[in-house]
Amino acid sequence: MFWNFLFYMCLCRLTASQDSIEQNCSKNSRFWEERCQSNQTLIVNKTLEIESPPRIHIYPPRYIYYKVGDQVELSCIADGFPKPIFEWTKNGVMFNIGKYNDRMVTMNESGTILIKYTKSVDDAIYQCSATNEFGKSMSDFVNLKQAKLKQFSRRKDIKKIYVEPGFSLRIPCNAPYSIPTAKILWGLKGTINGSVDAINFTSAGSTDFLGNLFITSVKENDYHKGKSYICIATNPITNEQVFSYGTVVQPPRSCVNFSCGSDRISPHLMWFSGSSVVGLQGRKLILKCIFGGNPIPKITWQFQNEHKHSFGWEFLHEGQEHIIPELRIEEHIGSYKCSAENSVDLNLEKIINVDIKCKFSNYCITCKCFFFHSRFLI
């Protein structure tokens, strides 16, 4: 007597990596990312309810900034079968949300926490975990930080800098402590009423990534009749503003009617992004080279020693900034050369090597399922 049996078998591959781990992109990693994002695995899991460990697929960013009283949501949503149980830690210690039920709730049977109004004591490092009998999935650490902005360091007197026309100049900002990093602008403070006006930068004015001000070739109008250059720091969360003490730029006392200085100064490097820069796939990247000289140097860029541009590239501040709106590994890894020239010297160049890293999702389960028929003799 023969019995017929229909067997069903799934072979699953589990790839696990914390979102915080940044790895060099490759074709293999992109392949698995695409597999993770496909709907096929999700349909199989939902339809057949395959027993599987949890996978946290919605979680907060690494940094969340708040001001006291803000409402904040810490997302934590996972799949897996049986349904996972969620827990949180705060600064590495188990976090009992029930102690704060007057202002914290969990949402929709998930691990998501809603903080109705924040306090200073909420400033901490959080982590969510989802557990069932087949495994445990953990989110990346979440830094919940209260926004703060301190004052500039005090200085007794207004600083004076003497520089001849045609020469380059750097005015440091010395930005104050800020969470998150403050946005930096420069202004001019009047000598009579103390009003502050924005600076309209020409091709001779620019700032580095720390907010320091560079004037590549000082002209008569850069002295601004004794007004003070001030650095303005703004916290992007609280919108608080603080102002630095002023810096006055003047020609030397021996310079009468701006007759001193030089109109022939070779290009020289004042600041650049660095010889090695790492960006994240899909994010914007800004490369920058600031050159001094008189006449003001013309700046050009080359990629891999070729004058070729990718669609969407931008060049700002007379070529000082090279902006790549969205990094792609197949197009943008390599060496970038910024070159400066004027009528005094033909060429001065700097090389910036760019690498790109990408992120994996927390967990990816990829399954291949087979049906097969067997016949047994009894």
Coordinates of C-alpha atoms in Angstrom, one line a residue:
M1 CA 0.0 0.0 0.0
F2 CA 1.4 3.4 -1.0
W3 CA 0.8 6.7 0.8
N4 CA 1.4 10.1 -0.9
F5 CA 2.8 13.0 1.1
L6 CA 3.3 16.6 0.1
F7 CA 6.2 18.3 2.0
Y8 CA 6.8 22.0 2.3
M9 CA 10.2 23.3 3.3
C10 CA 11.7 26.8 3.6
L11 CA 15.4 27.6 3.6
C12 CA 16.0 31.0 5.2
R13 CA 19.0 33.2 5.4
L14 CA 19.2 35.7 8.3
T15 CA 21.5 38.7 7.8
A16 CA 21.9 40.8 10.9
S17 CA 23.7 44.1 11.3
Q18 CA 23.0 47.1 13.5
D19 CA 22.0 50.2 11.7
S20 CA 25.0 52.0 13.4
I21 CA 27.5 49.9 11.6
E22 CA 28.8 51.7 8.5
Q23 CA 30.3 49.4 5.9
N24 CA 31.9 50.0 2.5
C25 CA 29.3 49.6 -0.2
S26 CA 29.7 46.8 -2.7
K27 CA 27.5 45.1 -5.2
N28 CA 26.9 42.3 -2.7
S29 CA 25.7 44.6 0.1
R30 CA 23.4 46.4 -2.4
F31 CA 22.0 43.1 -3.5
W32 CA 21.0 42.1 0.0
E33 CA 19.6 45.6 0.6
E34 CA 17.4 45.1 -2.4
R35 CA 16.3 41.7 -1.2
C36 CA 15.5 43.1 2.2
Q37 CA 13.3 45.8 0.7
S38 CA 11.4 43.4 -1.6
N39 CA 7.8 42.4 -0.7
Q40 CA 8.2 38.7 -1.4
T41 CA 9.6 37.8 2.0
L42 CA 7.0 39.9 3.8
I43 CA 4.1 38.3 1.9
V44 CA 5.4 34.8 2.7
N45 CA 5.8 35.7 6.4
K46 CA 2.4 37.2 6.7
T47 CA 0.6 34.5 4.7
L48 CA 2.2 31.4 6.1
E49 CA 3.2 32.8 9.5
I50 CA 6.6 31.3 9.4
E51 CA 8.1 31.1 12.9
S52 CA 10.9 33.7 12.9
P53 CA 12.9 35.9 15.1
P54 CA 11.9 39.5 15.5
R55 CA 13.2 42.2 13.1
I56 CA 12.9 45.9 14.1
H57 CA 12.2 47.7 10.9
I58 CA 11.0 51.1 12.2
Y59 CA 13.2 52.8 14.7
P60 CA 14.2 56.4 15.6
P61 CA 17.2 58.3 14.2
R62 CA 20.4 58.1 16.2
Y63 CA 20.0 61.7 17.5
I64 CA 16.8 63.4 18.5
Y65 CA 17.0 67.0 19.9
Y66 CA 14.3 68.7 21.9
K67 CA 13.6 71.7 24.0
V68 CA 11.8 71.2 27.3
G69 CA 8.0 70.8 26.8
D70 CA 8.3 69.3 23.3
Q71 CA 6.4 66.2 22.3
V72 CA 8.8 63.4 21.2
E73 CA 8.1 60.0 19.7
L74 CA 10.6 57.1 20.0
S75 CA 9.5 54.6 17.3
C76 CA 10.1 50.9 17.7
I77 CA 8.1 48.5 15.4
A78 CA 9.1 44.9 14.6
D79 CA 7.8 41.9 12.8
G80 CA 8.4 38.3 13.7
F81 CA 6.3 35.3 14.8
P82 CA 5.2 34.7 17.5
K83 CA 4.5 38.4 18.1
P84 CA 7.5 39.9 19.9
I85 CA 7.6 41.6 23.4
F86 CA 9.2 45.1 23.5
E87 CA 11.5 46.5 26.2
W88 CA 13.5 49.7 26.4
T89 CA 16.7 50.6 28.3
K90 CA 17.8 54.1 29.4
N91 CA 21.5 54.6 29.8
G92 CA 21.9 50.8 29.8
V93 CA 19.4 50.2 32.6
M94 CA 15.9 48.7 32.1
F95 CA 13.5 51.5 31.6
N96 CA 10.1 51.2 33.4
I97 CA 7.8 53.4 31.4
G98 CA 5.0 52.9 33.9
K99 CA 6.7 55.2 36.4
Y100 CA 6.1 58.1 33.9
N101 CA 2.5 57.2 32.8
D102 CA 1.5 60.8 33.5
R103 CA 3.5 61.9 30.4
M104 CA 4.6 58.8 28.6
V105 CA 2.6 56.1 26.8
T106 CA 3.3 53.1 24.5
M107 CA 1.4 53.2 21.2
N108 CA -0.7 50.6 19.3
E109 CA 0.7 47.5 21.0
S110 CA 4.2 48.3 19.5
G111 CA 7.3 49.3 21.3
T112 CA 6.9 53.0 20.3
I113 CA 7.0 55.5 23.2
L114 CA 5.3 58.8 23.0
I115 CA 6.6 61.4 25.4
K116 CA 3.8 63.9 25.7
Y117 CA 6.1 66.7 27.1
T118 CA 9.8 66.4 27.7
K119 CA 11.9 67.3 30.7
S120 CA 15.6 67.7 31.3
V121 CA 15.7 64.3 33.0
D122 CA 14.8 62.7 29.6
D123 CA 18.2 63.6 28.2
A124 CA 19.7 60.1 27.9
I125 CA 20.7 57.2 25.6
Y126 CA 17.8 54.8 24.8
Q127 CA 17.6 51.4 23.1
C128 CA 14.6 49.3 22.1
S129 CA 14.6 45.5 22.0
A130 CA 12.0 43.0 20.5
T131 CA 12.1 39.4 21.8
N132 CA 10.3 36.2 21.1
E133 CA 11.3 32.5 21.6
F134 CA 13.3 32.5 18.4
G135 CA 15.5 35.4 19.0
K136 CA 16.0 39.1 19.9
S137 CA 16.4 42.2 17.7
M138 CA 17.8 45.4 19.1
S139 CA 17.6 48.9 17.7
D140 CA 20.5 51.3 17.4
F141 CA 21.2 53.5 20.4
V142 CA 19.0 56.6 20.3
N143 CA 20.6 59.8 21.8
L144 CA 17.7 62.0 23.1
K145 CA 19.5 65.3 23.7
Q146 CA 18.1 68.6 25.2
A147 CA 19.0 71.5 23.0
K148 CA 21.4 74.0 24.6
L149 CA 23.4 77.1 23.5
K150 CA 26.1 78.8 25.6
Q151 CA 27.5 82.3 25.2
F152 CA 30.7 83.2 23.3
S153 CA 33.8 83.4 25.5
R154 CA 34.2 86.8 26.9
R155 CA 36.7 89.4 25.7
K156 CA 37.5 92.7 27.2
D157 CA 38.0 94.9 24.1
I158 CA 37.0 94.9 20.5
K159 CA 39.8 93.2 18.5
K160 CA 41.5 95.2 15.7
I161 CA 43.2 93.6 12.8
Y162 CA 45.5 95.6 10.4
V163 CA 45.8 94.2 6.9
E164 CA 46.9 95.8 3.6
P165 CA 44.6 95.8 0.6
G166 CA 45.0 92.8 -1.7
F167 CA 46.2 90.5 1.1
S168 CA 44.0 87.6 2.5
L169 CA 42.5 87.5 6.0
R170 CA 41.0 85.0 8.4
I171 CA 38.7 86.0 11.2
P172 CA 38.0 83.1 13.7
C173 CA 34.5 82.6 15.0
N174 CA 35.3 80.3 18.0
A175 CA 31.7 79.1 18.0
P176 CA 30.2 78.5 21.4
Y177 CA 29.1 75.1 22.8
S178 CA 25.8 74.1 21.2
I179 CA 23.5 71.0 21.1
P180 CA 22.9 70.4 18.2
T181 CA 25.7 72.3 16.3
A182 CA 24.8 75.9 15.9
K183 CA 24.2 77.6 12.5
I184 CA 26.8 80.3 11.9
L185 CA 26.3 83.6 10.2
W186 CA 28.4 86.8 10.1
G187 CA 27.2 90.3 10.5
L188 CA 28.4 93.9 10.9
K189 CA 27.8 95.8 14.1
G190 CA 27.4 99.6 13.8
T191 CA 29.6 101.9 15.9
I192 CA 26.8 104.3 16.9
N193 CA 23.5 102.5 17.5
G194 CA 24.9 98.9 17.7
S195 CA 22.6 97.6 15.1
V196 CA 23.6 94.4 13.3
D197 CA 23.4 94.1 9.5
A198 CA 23.9 91.0 7.4
I199 CA 27.1 90.7 5.3
N200 CA 26.6 90.4 1.5
F201 CA 29.5 88.2 0.6
T202 CA 31.2 88.7 -2.7
S203 CA 33.6 86.3 -4.4
A204 CA 36.2 87.4 -1.9
G205 CA 34.3 86.3 1.2
S206 CA 33.6 82.7 2.5
T207 CA 33.4 80.6 5.6
D208 CA 34.8 77.1 6.4
F209 CA 32.7 74.3 8.0
L210 CA 33.4 75.7 11.5
G211 CA 32.1 79.1 10.6
N212 CA 35.5 80.9 10.4
L213 CA 35.5 83.9 8.0
F214 CA 37.9 84.1 5.1
I215 CA 38.5 87.2 2.9
T216 CA 40.6 86.0 0.0
S217 CA 41.6 89.5 -1.1
V218 CA 40.9 92.5 1.1
K219 CA 39.3 95.5 -0.8
E220 CA 38.5 99.0 0.4
N221 CA 34.9 98.1 1.1
D222 CA 35.9 95.2 3.4
Y223 CA 37.0 97.7 6.0
H224 CA 33.3 98.8 6.4
K225 CA 34.3 102.2 7.9
G226 CA 35.1 100.9 11.3
K227 CA 32.1 98.6 11.8
S228 CA 32.8 95.3 13.7
Y229 CA 32.6 91.9 12.2
I230 CA 30.6 89.7 14.5
C231 CA 29.9 85.9 14.5
I232 CA 26.3 85.0 15.1
A233 CA 25.4 81.5 16.4
T234 CA 21.8 80.2 16.2
N235 CA 20.6 77.0 17.8
P236 CA 18.3 75.3 15.2
I237 CA 16.0 73.8 17.8
T238 CA 15.5 76.6 20.3
N239 CA 16.2 79.4 17.8
E240 CA 18.3 81.2 20.4
Q241 CA 21.0 83.5 19.1
V242 CA 24.2 84.7 20.7
F243 CA 26.7 87.2 19.3
S244 CA 30.5 87.2 19.4
Y245 CA 32.6 90.3 20.4
G246 CA 33.5 92.4 17.4
T247 CA 36.6 92.4 15.2
V248 CA 37.4 95.6 13.3
V249 CA 39.5 95.3 10.1
Q250 CA 41.6 98.4 9.3
P251 CA 44.4 99.3 6.9
P252 CA 47.8 100.0 8.5
R253 CA 48.2 103.5 9.9
S254 CA 51.0 104.1 7.4
C255 CA 48.6 103.3 4.5
V256 CA 47.2 106.6 3.3
N257 CA 44.1 106.6 1.0
F258 CA 44.5 102.8 0.6
S259 CA 47.7 103.4 -1.5
C260 CA 49.5 100.5 0.1
G261 CA 49.1 96.7 -0.5
S262 CA 49.7 94.7 -3.6
D263 CA 47.7 93.9 -6.7
R264 CA 49.9 90.9 -7.6
I265 CA 49.8 88.0 -5.1
S266 CA 50.0 84.4 -6.1
P267 CA 47.2 81.9 -5.2
H268 CA 47.7 80.3 -1.8
L269 CA 45.6 77.8 0.0
M270 CA 43.7 79.1 3.0
W271 CA 41.5 76.1 3.9
F272 CA 40.1 72.9 2.3
S273 CA 37.9 70.0 3.3
G274 CA 40.8 67.6 4.0
S275 CA 42.8 65.1 2.0
S276 CA 40.3 62.3 2.8
V277 CA 36.5 62.7 3.1
V278 CA 33.9 60.0 3.8
G279 CA 30.3 60.4 2.8
L280 CA 27.1 58.3 3.2
Q281 CA 25.4 56.8 0.1
G282 CA 22.3 58.8 -0.8
R283 CA 23.4 61.9 1.2
K284 CA 24.6 65.3 0.1
L285 CA 28.4 66.0 0.2
I286 CA 30.1 69.4 0.1
L287 CA 33.7 69.7 -0.8
K288 CA 35.4 73.1 -0.4
C289 CA 38.7 74.8 -1.2
I290 CA 39.4 78.4 -0.2
F291 CA 42.3 80.1 -2.0
G292 CA 43.7 83.6 -1.4
G293 CA 45.4 85.8 -4.0
N294 CA 45.2 89.0 -5.9
P295 CA 43.6 89.1 -8.4
I296 CA 41.1 86.8 -6.8
P297 CA 41.9 83.3 -8.1
K298 CA 39.6 81.4 -10.5
I299 CA 38.8 77.9 -9.0
T300 CA 38.1 74.8 -11.1
W301 CA 37.4 71.2 -10.2
Q302 CA 38.4 67.9 -11.8
F303 CA 37.2 64.4 -11.0
Q304 CA 39.6 61.5 -11.5
N305 CA 41.8 63.9 -13.5
E306 CA 39.0 64.5 -16.0
H307 CA 36.9 67.7 -16.6
K308 CA 33.6 65.8 -16.3
H309 CA 30.5 66.6 -14.2
S310 CA 27.6 64.5 -13.0
F311 CA 24.0 65.6 -13.4
G312 CA 23.0 67.8 -10.5
W313 CA 26.5 68.9 -9.3
E314 CA 26.6 72.5 -8.0
F315 CA 29.4 75.0 -7.7
L316 CA 29.0 77.9 -5.3
H317 CA 31.0 80.9 -4.1
E318 CA 32.9 81.3 -7.4
G319 CA 33.7 77.6 -7.4
Q320 CA 35.0 77.3 -3.8
E321 CA 32.2 74.8 -3.0
H322 CA 31.6 71.7 -5.0
I323 CA 28.2 70.1 -4.0
I324 CA 27.2 66.5 -4.9
P325 CA 23.4 66.4 -4.0
E326 CA 23.2 62.6 -3.7
L327 CA 26.2 60.3 -3.4
R328 CA 26.3 57.2 -5.5
I329 CA 29.0 54.6 -5.2
E330 CA 29.2 53.8 -8.9
E331 CA 29.8 57.4 -9.8
H332 CA 31.4 59.4 -7.0
I333 CA 34.1 57.4 -5.3
G334 CA 37.6 58.7 -6.3
S335 CA 39.8 61.8 -6.2
Y336 CA 38.7 65.4 -6.7
K337 CA 41.1 68.1 -7.5
C338 CA 40.5 71.8 -6.9
S339 CA 42.8 74.2 -8.8
A340 CA 43.3 77.9 -8.4
E341 CA 45.0 80.3 -10.9
N342 CA 45.2 84.0 -11.5
S343 CA 47.4 86.3 -13.7
V344 CA 50.3 86.0 -11.3
D345 CA 50.6 82.2 -11.1
L346 CA 49.0 79.6 -13.4
N347 CA 48.1 76.8 -11.1
L348 CA 47.9 75.7 -7.4
E349 CA 46.0 72.5 -6.7
K350 CA 44.8 70.3 -3.9
I351 CA 43.5 66.7 -4.0
I352 CA 40.5 65.4 -1.9
N353 CA 39.9 61.7 -1.9
V354 CA 36.3 60.7 -1.4
D355 CA 35.1 57.3 -0.1
I356 CA 31.4 56.4 0.4
K357 CA 29.9 54.1 3.0
C358 CA 26.4 52.7 3.3
K359 CA 24.1 51.3 6.0
F360 CA 22.3 48.0 6.3
S361 CA 18.9 47.5 7.7
N362 CA 18.9 45.9 11.2
Y363 CA 17.8 42.4 10.1
C364 CA 17.0 40.8 6.8
I365 CA 15.4 37.3 6.5
T366 CA 15.5 35.9 2.9
C367 CA 13.6 32.6 2.3
K368 CA 13.4 30.1 -0.5
C369 CA 10.5 27.7 -0.3
F370 CA 10.0 24.4 -2.0
F371 CA 7.2 21.8 -2.4
F372 CA 8.1 18.2 -3.0
H373 CA 6.2 15.0 -3.3
S374 CA 7.1 11.7 -1.7
R375 CA 5.7 8.2 -1.9
F376 CA 6.0 5.6 0.9
L377 CA 5.3 1.9 0.9
I378 CA 3.6 0.5 4.0

